[in-house]
PDB file of C-alpha atoms and ligand atoms in Angstrom:
ATOM      1  CA  MET A   4    -127.562  48.815 247.536  1.00  0.00           C
ATOM      2  CA  LEU A   5    -126.616  45.433 245.701  1.00  0.00           C
ATOM      3  CA  ARG A   6    -122.980  45.142 244.946  1.00  0.00           C
ATOM      4  CA  GLN A   7    -122.399  41.972 242.841  1.00  0.00           C
ATOM      5  CA  GLN A   8    -119.457  40.003 243.627  1.00  0.00           C
ATOM      6  CA  SER A   9    -118.040  36.776 242.768  1.00  0.00           C
ATOM      7  CA  ASN A  10    -119.406  35.296 245.914  1.00  0.00           C
ATOM      8  CA  SER A  11    -122.697  37.244 245.627  1.00  0.00           C
ATOM      9  CA  PRO A  12    -125.608  35.327 248.093  1.00  0.00           C
ATOM     10  CA  TYR A  13    -127.735  35.859 245.013  1.00  0.00           C
ATOM     11  CA  SER A  14    -126.367  32.552 243.485  1.00  0.00           C
ATOM     12  CA  TYR A  15    -127.276  33.402 239.912  1.00  0.00           C
ATOM     13  CA  PRO A  16    -129.816  31.177 237.998  1.00  0.00           C
ATOM     14  CA  THR A  17    -127.323  29.546 235.833  1.00  0.00           C
ATOM     15  CA  GLN A  18    -130.140  27.928 233.651  1.00  0.00           C
ATOM     16  CA  LYS A  19    -128.539  27.236 230.047  1.00  0.00           C
ATOM     17  CA  GLY A  20    -129.534  28.894 227.069  1.00  0.00           C
ATOM     18  CA  GLY A  21    -131.825  27.142 224.169  1.00  0.00           C
ATOM     19  CA  VAL A  22    -134.469  26.186 226.734  1.00  0.00           C
ATOM     20  CA  GLY A  23    -137.075  28.423 225.172  1.00  0.00           C
ATOM     21  CA  LYS A  24    -137.104  31.579 227.236  1.00  0.00           C
ATOM     22  CA  THR A  25    -137.336  33.898 224.561  1.00  0.00           C
ATOM     23  CA  THR A  26    -139.939  31.837 222.617  1.00  0.00           C
ATOM     24  CA  THR A  27    -141.873  31.571 225.613  1.00  0.00           C
ATOM     25  CA  ALA A  28    -141.598  35.551 226.498  1.00  0.00           C
ATOM     26  CA  VAL A  29    -142.350  36.537 222.749  1.00  0.00           C
ATOM     27  CA  THR A  30    -145.263  33.976 222.304  1.00  0.00           C
ATOM     28  CA  LEU A  31    -146.807  34.913 225.688  1.00  0.00           C
ATOM     29  CA  ALA A  32    -146.518  38.753 225.278  1.00  0.00           C
ATOM     30  CA  HIS A  33    -147.977  38.657 221.966  1.00  0.00           C
ATOM     31  CA  GLY A  34    -150.627  36.396 222.807  1.00  0.00           C
ATOM     32  CA  LEU A  35    -151.668  38.582 225.669  1.00  0.00           C
ATOM     33  CA  ALA A  36    -151.597  41.716 223.504  1.00  0.00           C
ATOM     34  CA  ILE A  37    -154.466  39.874 221.387  1.00  0.00           C
ATOM     35  CA  GLN A  38    -156.210  39.055 224.367  1.00  0.00           C
ATOM     36  CA  GLY A  39    -156.583  42.999 224.756  1.00  0.00           C
ATOM     37  CA  LYS A  40    -154.047  43.441 227.480  1.00  0.00           C
ATOM     38  CA  ASP A  41    -151.496  46.430 226.802  1.00  0.00           C
ATOM     39  CA  THR A  42    -148.164  44.683 227.182  1.00  0.00           C
ATOM     40  CA  LEU A  43    -144.597  45.642 227.293  1.00  0.00           C
ATOM     41  CA  LEU A  44    -142.033  43.208 226.324  1.00  0.00           C
ATOM     42  CA  LEU A  45    -138.613  43.888 228.221  1.00  0.00           C
ATOM     43  CA  ASP A  46    -135.382  42.033 226.530  1.00  0.00           C
ATOM     44  CA  LEU A  47    -132.701  41.468 229.168  1.00  0.00           C
ATOM     45  CA  ASP A  48    -130.752  39.141 227.371  1.00  0.00           C
ATOM     46  CA  PRO A  49    -127.504  40.879 225.482  1.00  0.00           C
ATOM     47  CA  GLN A  50    -128.415  38.433 222.565  1.00  0.00           C
ATOM     48  CA  GLY A  51    -131.336  40.603 221.680  1.00  0.00           C
ATOM     49  CA  GLN A  52    -133.419  37.998 220.243  1.00  0.00           C
ATOM     50  CA  CYS A  53    -136.657  39.441 221.212  1.00  0.00           C
ATOM     51  CA  ALA A  54    -136.564  41.794 218.295  1.00  0.00           C
ATOM     52  CA  SER A  55    -135.349  39.775 216.065  1.00  0.00           C
ATOM     53  CA  ALA A  56    -138.154  37.315 217.085  1.00  0.00           C
ATOM     54  CA  LEU A  57    -140.630  40.142 216.225  1.00  0.00           C
ATOM     55  CA  GLY A  58    -138.697  40.911 212.974  1.00  0.00           C
ATOM     56  CA  LEU A  59    -137.542  44.180 214.587  1.00  0.00           C
ATOM     57  CA  VAL A  60    -134.183  45.961 214.947  1.00  0.00           C
ATOM     58  CA  GLN A  61    -132.257  46.018 218.197  1.00  0.00           C
ATOM     59  CA  GLU A  62    -131.469  49.383 218.666  1.00  0.00           C
ATOM     60  CA  PRO A  63    -131.791  51.368 220.930  1.00  0.00           C
ATOM     61  CA  GLY A  64    -132.004  48.700 223.713  1.00  0.00           C
ATOM     62  CA  VAL A  65    -132.213  48.419 227.671  1.00  0.00           C
ATOM     63  CA  PHE A  66    -128.780  50.182 227.759  1.00  0.00           C
ATOM     64  CA  ASN A  67    -129.914  53.542 227.602  1.00  0.00           C
ATOM     65  CA  LEU A  68    -132.688  53.236 229.959  1.00  0.00           C
ATOM     66  CA  LEU A  69    -130.512  51.310 232.890  1.00  0.00           C
ATOM     67  CA  VAL A  70    -127.217  53.424 232.363  1.00  0.00           C
ATOM     68  CA  GLY A  71    -127.715  56.083 229.525  1.00  0.00           C
ATOM     69  CA  ASP A  72    -130.438  58.103 231.612  1.00  0.00           C
ATOM     70  CA  GLN A  73    -133.097  57.819 228.773  1.00  0.00           C
ATOM     71  CA  THR A  74    -136.507  57.796 229.778  1.00  0.00           C
ATOM     72  CA  LEU A  75    -138.792  54.652 229.318  1.00  0.00           C
ATOM     73  CA  ALA A  76    -140.735  55.918 226.958  1.00  0.00           C
ATOM     74  CA  ASN A  77    -137.721  56.896 224.906  1.00  0.00           C
ATOM     75  CA  VAL A  78    -136.559  53.391 224.790  1.00  0.00           C
ATOM     76  CA  THR A  79    -140.069  51.634 224.079  1.00  0.00           C
ATOM     77  CA  ARG A  80    -140.365  50.687 220.416  1.00  0.00           C
ATOM     78  CA  THR A  81    -143.778  49.844 218.746  1.00  0.00           C
ATOM     79  CA  THR A  82    -143.979  46.242 217.157  1.00  0.00           C
ATOM     80  CA  GLY A  83    -146.188  47.016 214.429  1.00  0.00           C
ATOM     81  CA  ARG A  84    -148.478  44.708 216.415  1.00  0.00           C
ATOM     82  CA  SER A  85    -151.358  46.115 218.248  1.00  0.00           C
ATOM     83  CA  ARG A  86    -151.163  46.679 221.904  1.00  0.00           C
ATOM     84  CA  LEU A  87    -147.665  45.369 222.337  1.00  0.00           C
ATOM     85  CA  THR A  88    -144.432  47.317 222.758  1.00  0.00           C
ATOM     86  CA  LEU A  89    -141.082  46.263 223.414  1.00  0.00           C
ATOM     87  CA  ILE A  90    -137.663  47.502 224.748  1.00  0.00           C
ATOM     88  CA  PRO A  91    -135.004  45.994 222.696  1.00  0.00           C
ATOM     89  CA  GLY A  92    -132.015  44.351 224.479  1.00  0.00           C
ATOM     90  CA  ASN A  93    -128.434  44.121 222.679  1.00  0.00           C
ATOM     91  CA  LYS A  94    -124.993  43.552 223.131  1.00  0.00           C
ATOM     92  CA  ARG A  95    -124.799  46.884 225.319  1.00  0.00           C
ATOM     93  CA  THR A  96    -126.977  45.144 228.025  1.00  0.00           C
ATOM     94  CA  ALA A  97    -123.602  43.260 229.001  1.00  0.00           C
ATOM     95  CA  THR A  98    -121.918  46.797 228.939  1.00  0.00           C
ATOM     96  CA  ALA A  99    -124.566  47.848 231.377  1.00  0.00           C
ATOM     97  CA  GLN A 100    -124.368  45.392 233.421  1.00  0.00           C
ATOM     98  CA  LEU A 101    -120.785  45.786 233.848  1.00  0.00           C
ATOM     99  CA  VAL A 102    -121.288  49.339 234.714  1.00  0.00           C
ATOM    100  CA  LEU A 103    -123.847  48.628 237.268  1.00  0.00           C
ATOM    101  CA  ASN A 104    -121.418  46.302 238.919  1.00  0.00           C
ATOM    102  CA  ALA A 105    -119.102  48.656 239.113  1.00  0.00           C
ATOM    103  CA  GLU A 106    -121.065  51.358 240.420  1.00  0.00           C
ATOM    104  CA  GLY A 107    -123.374  49.220 242.853  1.00  0.00           C
ATOM    105  CA  PHE A 108    -127.114  49.246 242.063  1.00  0.00           C
ATOM    106  CA  GLU A 109    -130.226  48.969 243.843  1.00  0.00           C
ATOM    107  CA  LEU A 110    -131.977  45.603 243.406  1.00  0.00           C
ATOM    108  CA  SER A 111    -135.043  47.504 242.674  1.00  0.00           C
ATOM    109  CA  ILE A 112    -133.858  48.858 239.741  1.00  0.00           C
ATOM    110  CA  ILE A 113    -135.901  47.249 236.994  1.00  0.00           C
ATOM    111  CA  ARG A 114    -138.942  47.356 239.353  1.00  0.00           C
ATOM    112  CA  ASP A 115    -138.518  50.973 239.486  1.00  0.00           C
ATOM    113  CA  ALA A 116    -137.771  51.745 235.976  1.00  0.00           C
ATOM    114  CA  LEU A 117    -140.822  50.150 234.920  1.00  0.00           C
ATOM    115  CA  ARG A 118    -143.054  52.047 237.543  1.00  0.00           C
ATOM    116  CA  PRO A 119    -143.883  54.843 234.991  1.00  0.00           C
ATOM    117  CA  ALA A 120    -145.011  52.470 232.652  1.00  0.00           C
ATOM    118  CA  MET A 121    -147.337  50.788 234.951  1.00  0.00           C
ATOM    119  CA  ARG A 122    -148.792  54.196 236.072  1.00  0.00           C
ATOM    120  CA  ASN A 123    -149.209  54.946 232.135  1.00  0.00           C
ATOM    121  CA  GLY A 124    -151.776  52.079 232.353  1.00  0.00           C
ATOM    122  CA  LEU A 125    -150.056  49.251 230.832  1.00  0.00           C
ATOM    123  CA  ASP A 126    -151.414  46.094 231.891  1.00  0.00           C
ATOM    124  CA  LEU A 127    -148.443  43.677 231.822  1.00  0.00           C
ATOM    125  CA  VAL A 128    -144.719  43.529 231.448  1.00  0.00           C
ATOM    126  CA  ILE A 129    -143.088  40.521 230.086  1.00  0.00           C
ATOM    127  CA  ILE A 130    -139.279  40.346 231.297  1.00  0.00           C
ATOM    128  CA  ASP A 131    -137.331  37.636 229.062  1.00  0.00           C
ATOM    129  CA  THR A 132    -133.842  37.039 230.812  1.00  0.00           C
ATOM    130  CA  ALA A 133    -130.564  35.691 230.143  1.00  0.00           C
ATOM    131  CA  PRO A 134    -128.700  32.534 231.058  1.00  0.00           C
ATOM    132  CA  SER A 135    -126.122  34.618 232.739  1.00  0.00           C
ATOM    133  CA  VAL A 136    -125.867  38.316 232.862  1.00  0.00           C
ATOM    134  CA  GLY A 137    -125.166  38.692 236.785  1.00  0.00           C
ATOM    135  CA  GLY A 138    -127.116  40.849 238.820  1.00  0.00           C
ATOM    136  CA  LEU A 139    -129.581  42.138 236.376  1.00  0.00           C
ATOM    137  CA  GLN A 140    -131.321  38.672 236.409  1.00  0.00           C
ATOM    138  CA  GLU A 141    -131.991  38.919 240.210  1.00  0.00           C
ATOM    139  CA  ALA A 142    -133.536  42.511 239.603  1.00  0.00           C
ATOM    140  CA  ALA A 143    -135.689  41.153 236.745  1.00  0.00           C
ATOM    141  CA  LEU A 144    -136.598  38.231 239.249  1.00  0.00           C
ATOM    142  CA  PHE A 145    -137.118  40.940 242.044  1.00  0.00           C
ATOM    143  CA  ALA A 146    -139.387  43.279 239.731  1.00  0.00           C
ATOM    144  CA  ALA A 147    -141.627  39.941 238.887  1.00  0.00           C
ATOM    145  CA  ASP A 148    -145.075  39.448 240.386  1.00  0.00           C
ATOM    146  CA  LEU A 149    -145.029  36.100 238.572  1.00  0.00           C
ATOM    147  CA  VAL A 150    -142.118  33.801 237.376  1.00  0.00           C
ATOM    148  CA  ILE A 151    -142.429  31.214 234.418  1.00  0.00           C
ATOM    149  CA  ILE A 152    -139.704  28.962 234.351  1.00  0.00           C
ATOM    150  CA  PRO A 153    -139.331  27.436 231.216  1.00  0.00           C
ATOM    151  CA  THR A 154    -136.832  24.246 231.037  1.00  0.00           C
ATOM    152  CA  ALA A 155    -136.132  22.111 228.152  1.00  0.00           C
ATOM    153  CA  VAL A 156    -136.973  18.187 229.161  1.00  0.00           C
ATOM    154  CA  ASP A 157    -133.418  17.154 229.088  1.00  0.00           C
ATOM    155  CA  TYR A 158    -131.381  15.434 232.032  1.00  0.00           C
ATOM    156  CA  LEU A 159    -129.877  18.462 233.224  1.00  0.00           C
ATOM    157  CA  ALA A 160    -133.373  20.293 233.563  1.00  0.00           C
ATOM    158  CA  THR A 161    -134.239  19.763 237.447  1.00  0.00           C
ATOM    159  CA  GLU A 162    -130.813  20.735 238.337  1.00  0.00           C
ATOM    160  CA  GLY A 163    -131.234  24.093 236.697  1.00  0.00           C
ATOM    161  CA  VAL A 164    -135.123  24.639 238.014  1.00  0.00           C
ATOM    162  CA  ILE A 165    -133.680  24.088 241.358  1.00  0.00           C
ATOM    163  CA  LYS A 166    -131.154  27.046 240.924  1.00  0.00           C
ATOM    164  CA  VAL A 167    -133.670  29.581 239.989  1.00  0.00           C
ATOM    165  CA  MET A 168    -136.028  28.170 242.609  1.00  0.00           C
ATOM    166  CA  GLN A 169    -133.046  28.858 245.331  1.00  0.00           C
ATOM    167  CA  THR A 170    -132.738  32.377 243.854  1.00  0.00           C
ATOM    168  CA  LEU A 171    -136.533  33.144 244.588  1.00  0.00           C
ATOM    169  CA  GLU A 172    -136.162  31.491 248.050  1.00  0.00           C
ATOM    170  CA  ILE A 173    -133.064  34.139 248.548  1.00  0.00           C
ATOM    171  CA  LEU A 174    -134.845  36.759 247.507  1.00  0.00           C
ATOM    172  CA  ALA A 175    -138.232  36.248 249.272  1.00  0.00           C
ATOM    173  CA  GLU A 176    -136.385  35.779 252.790  1.00  0.00           C
ATOM    174  CA  LYS A 177    -133.512  38.305 252.396  1.00  0.00           C
ATOM    175  CA  GLN A 178    -135.257  40.856 250.125  1.00  0.00           C
ATOM    176  CA  SER A 179    -138.790  40.632 250.870  1.00  0.00           C
ATOM    177  CA  TRP A 180    -139.689  39.466 247.399  1.00  0.00           C
ATOM    178  CA  ARG A 181    -143.549  39.137 247.120  1.00  0.00           C
ATOM    179  CA  GLY A 182    -143.912  37.517 243.605  1.00  0.00           C
ATOM    180  CA  SER A 183    -144.794  33.843 243.177  1.00  0.00           C
ATOM    181  CA  VAL A 184    -143.967  31.203 240.666  1.00  0.00           C
ATOM    182  CA  LEU A 185    -146.900  30.495 238.106  1.00  0.00           C
ATOM    183  CA  GLY A 186    -145.098  27.379 237.515  1.00  0.00           C
ATOM    184  CA  ILE A 187    -142.473  25.538 235.601  1.00  0.00           C
ATOM    185  CA  LEU A 188    -142.880  24.966 231.538  1.00  0.00           C
ATOM    186  CA  PRO A 189    -141.672  22.306 230.052  1.00  0.00           C
ATOM    187  CA  THR A 190    -140.248  22.567 226.616  1.00  0.00           C
ATOM    188  CA  PHE A 191    -138.844  21.106 223.719  1.00  0.00           C
ATOM    189  CA  TYR A 192    -141.064  17.682 224.965  1.00  0.00           C
ATOM    190  CA  ASP A 193    -140.806  14.926 222.875  1.00  0.00           C
ATOM    191  CA  ASN A 194    -143.283  11.988 222.432  1.00  0.00           C
ATOM    192  CA  VAL A 195    -140.492   9.564 220.873  1.00  0.00           C
ATOM    193  CA  THR A 196    -137.682   9.456 223.390  1.00  0.00           C
ATOM    194  CA  ARG A 197    -138.177   8.184 227.033  1.00  0.00           C
ATOM    195  CA  GLU A 198    -135.797  11.164 228.168  1.00  0.00           C
ATOM    196  CA  SER A 199    -138.731  13.583 228.130  1.00  0.00           C
ATOM    197  CA  GLN A 200    -141.066  11.701 230.160  1.00  0.00           C
ATOM    198  CA  GLN A 201    -138.677  10.599 232.388  1.00  0.00           C
ATOM    199  CA  THR A 202    -137.358  14.240 232.866  1.00  0.00           C
ATOM    200  CA  LEU A 203    -141.049  15.097 233.512  1.00  0.00           C
ATOM    201  CA  ASP A 204    -141.595  12.901 236.158  1.00  0.00           C
ATOM    202  CA  ASP A 205    -138.578  13.816 237.885  1.00  0.00           C
ATOM    203  CA  LEU A 206    -139.725  17.561 237.584  1.00  0.00           C
ATOM    204  CA  GLN A 207    -142.896  16.581 239.087  1.00  0.00           C
ATOM    205  CA  ARG A 208    -141.380  14.765 241.803  1.00  0.00           C
ATOM    206  CA  THR A 209    -139.143  17.301 242.522  1.00  0.00           C
ATOM    207  CA  PHE A 210    -141.450  20.227 242.522  1.00  0.00           C
ATOM    208  CA  GLY A 211    -144.868  18.744 243.092  1.00  0.00           C
ATOM    209  CA  ALA A 212    -147.232  17.980 240.055  1.00  0.00           C
ATOM    210  CA  GLU A 213    -149.130  21.366 240.761  1.00  0.00           C
ATOM    211  CA  LEU A 214    -146.330  23.427 239.867  1.00  0.00           C
ATOM    212  CA  ILE A 215    -145.601  21.583 236.507  1.00  0.00           C
ATOM    213  CA  LEU A 216    -147.295  23.327 233.600  1.00  0.00           C
ATOM    214  CA  PRO A 217    -148.502  21.492 230.538  1.00  0.00           C
ATOM    215  CA  PRO A 218    -145.562  20.670 228.055  1.00  0.00           C
ATOM    216  CA  VAL A 219    -144.965  22.427 225.154  1.00  0.00           C
ATOM    217  CA  HIS A 220    -143.777  19.952 222.439  1.00  0.00           C
ATOM    218  CA  ARG A 221    -140.704  20.288 220.355  1.00  0.00           C
ATOM    219  CA  ALA A 222    -142.198  21.752 216.994  1.00  0.00           C
ATOM    220  CA  THR A 223    -139.834  22.717 214.252  1.00  0.00           C
ATOM    221  CA  ILE A 224    -142.561  25.560 213.228  1.00  0.00           C
ATOM    222  CA  LEU A 225    -141.520  27.538 216.455  1.00  0.00           C
ATOM    223  CA  ARG A 226    -137.881  27.466 215.152  1.00  0.00           C
ATOM    224  CA  GLU A 227    -139.196  28.590 212.099  1.00  0.00           C
ATOM    225  CA  CYS A 228    -141.216  31.496 213.899  1.00  0.00           C
ATOM    226  CA  GLY A 229    -138.039  32.708 215.482  1.00  0.00           C
ATOM    227  CA  ALA A 230    -135.974  32.893 211.926  1.00  0.00           C
ATOM    228  CA  GLU A 231    -139.152  34.828 210.283  1.00  0.00           C
ATOM    229  CA  GLY A 232    -139.774  37.159 213.058  1.00  0.00           C
ATOM    230  CA  LYS A 233    -143.296  36.275 213.495  1.00  0.00           C
ATOM    231  CA  THR A 234    -144.968  34.902 216.473  1.00  0.00           C
ATOM    232  CA  ILE A 235    -146.726  31.748 216.299  1.00  0.00           C
ATOM    233  CA  TRP A 236    -150.048  33.539 216.369  1.00  0.00           C
ATOM    234  CA  GLU A 237    -149.128  35.094 212.800  1.00  0.00           C
ATOM    235  CA  LYS A 238    -147.759  32.022 211.309  1.00  0.00           C
ATOM    236  CA  ALA A 239    -149.787  29.121 212.306  1.00  0.00           C
ATOM    237  CA  ALA A 240    -152.256  30.009 215.077  1.00  0.00           C
ATOM    238  CA  SER A 241    -154.062  26.820 215.028  1.00  0.00           C
ATOM    239  CA  SER A 242    -150.960  24.758 215.324  1.00  0.00           C
ATOM    240  CA  ARG A 243    -150.223  22.577 217.989  1.00  0.00           C
ATOM    241  CA  PRO A 244    -147.503  24.600 219.475  1.00  0.00           C
ATOM    242  CA  ALA A 245    -150.135  27.636 219.194  1.00  0.00           C
ATOM    243  CA  GLN A 246    -152.633  25.577 221.533  1.00  0.00           C
ATOM    244  CA  GLU A 247    -149.995  24.835 223.917  1.00  0.00           C
ATOM    245  CA  TYR A 248    -149.101  28.338 224.345  1.00  0.00           C
ATOM    246  CA  ALA A 249    -152.665  29.515 224.297  1.00  0.00           C
ATOM    247  CA  ASP A 250    -153.134  27.372 227.437  1.00  0.00           C
ATOM    248  CA  LEU A 251    -150.100  29.508 229.009  1.00  0.00           C
ATOM    249  CA  VAL A 252    -151.781  32.981 227.871  1.00  0.00           C
ATOM    250  CA  TRP A 253    -155.098  31.515 229.523  1.00  0.00           C
ATOM    251  CA  ARG A 254    -153.099  30.883 232.869  1.00  0.00           C
ATOM    252  CA  VAL A 255    -151.782  34.383 232.975  1.00  0.00           C
ATOM    253  CA  THR A 256    -154.737  36.284 232.393  1.00  0.00           C
ATOM    254  CA  ASP A 257    -156.553  34.114 234.942  1.00  0.00           C
ATOM    255  CA  VAL A 258    -154.430  35.232 237.620  1.00  0.00           C
ATOM    256  CA  THR A 259    -153.736  38.908 236.563  1.00  0.00           C
ATOM    257  CA  PRO A 260    -156.198  41.654 236.926  1.00  0.00           C
TER     258      PRO A 260
HETATM  259  N1  LIG B 324    -140.561  23.850 221.566  1.00  0.00           N
HETATM  260  C1  LIG B 324    -139.853  24.142 220.738  1.00  0.00           C
HETATM  261  N2  LIG B 324    -139.686  23.185 219.506  1.00  0.00           N
HETATM  262  C2  LIG B 324    -138.466  23.603 218.684  1.00  0.00           C
HETATM  263  N3  LIG B 324    -137.686  24.565 218.631  1.00  0.00           N
HETATM  264  C3  LIG B 324    -138.104  25.741 219.727  1.00  0.00           C
HETATM  265  C4  LIG B 324    -138.897  25.508 220.644  1.00  0.00           C
HETATM  266  N4  LIG B 324    -138.651  26.376 221.460  1.00  0.00           N
HETATM  267  C5  LIG B 324    -137.834  27.062 220.833  1.00  0.00           C
HETATM  268  N5  LIG B 324    -137.494  26.439 220.118  1.00  0.00           N
HETATM  269  C6  LIG B 324    -136.401  27.237 218.963  1.00  0.00           C
HETATM  270  O1  LIG B 324    -135.074  26.814 219.775  1.00  0.00           O
HETATM  271  C7  LIG B 324    -134.017  28.010 219.843  1.00  0.00           C
HETATM  272  C8  LIG B 324    -133.812  28.613 221.157  1.00  0.00           C
HETATM  273  O2  LIG B 324    -134.911  29.025 221.781  1.00  0.00           O
HETATM  274  P1  LIG B 324    -135.195  30.364 222.236  1.00  0.00           P
HETATM  275  O3  LIG B 324    -136.425  30.428 223.091  1.00  0.00           O
HETATM  276  O4  LIG B 324    -134.549  31.254 222.142  1.00  0.00           O
HETATM  277  O5  LIG B 324    -134.387  29.698 223.750  1.00  0.00           O
HETATM  278  P2  LIG B 324    -133.502  30.452 224.902  1.00  0.00           P
HETATM  279  O6  LIG B 324    -134.272  31.844 225.328  1.00  0.00           O
HETATM  280  O7  LIG B 324    -133.903  29.798 226.376  1.00  0.00           O
HETATM  281  O8  LIG B 324    -132.221  30.735 224.848  1.00  0.00           O
HETATM  282  C9  LIG B 324    -134.855  29.269 218.877  1.00  0.00           C
HETATM  283  O9  LIG B 324    -133.769  28.868 217.449  1.00  0.00           O
HETATM  284  C10 LIG B 324    -136.114  28.807 218.782  1.00  0.00           C
HETATM  285  O10 LIG B 324    -137.004  29.134 217.710  1.00  0.00           O
HETATM  286 MG1  LIG B 325    -133.266  33.932 224.938  1.00  0.00          MG
END
């Protein structure tokens, strides 16, 4: 049982917003579905942007699964895309977090909730996390076999990634987490400014070059995708960001059964 307290040992990964987490989760999930993997996208961010990125409504949401005793099947939505399903998040995810904090909850809450889906032959679950909603995000990390850490390549990047890595170390040491980190994904890479290259160098020095995935460049078309509710595979499948994300899809399929 894990009760979240202000002095929680699971120092929450205080990664800031707007680093490309949702874009990466949605693009990866749809990319995997296109590759023939039955994929579920689980949105744990109260902003609920996975649904809007797919042009869908946010209801009923993960709240009903975590504290509203609905089944996984009941809260799983079709997305109009072959092999891709969604459990949307919305503002009530934050309420669920409050309820869970008050009642206390198992760190395995997400892993346990997803178990029926894996039994039903689902290939992969992609979990999108929030910058900060307390213990649910640790539960998401704990549920993960593979972690991808998107980070915008600005001067705060290394600091944010260190916090996520520290959380994973604690989960591994104290809670026997057995997952691994696929890599750190530099996003919003900009060829023009020196900040991007300097940050990339800094990430490589800090975490080792082998942990740094090829960067995703800053691309207006990704913002347009989000606004239009289409994935990059639907809007511009041969664009540079599509090629860059195709590399990530390939890396994930390479290490999953
Ligand atoms: N590589 C990129 N280049 C330009 N805009 C991007 C890129 N990745 C994401 N965006 C846009 O930036 C905003 C924040 O991205 P998002 O994926 O929602 O970040 P997070 O989930 O970390 O808050 C969104 O409007 C998204 O469309
Ligand atoms: Mg997000």
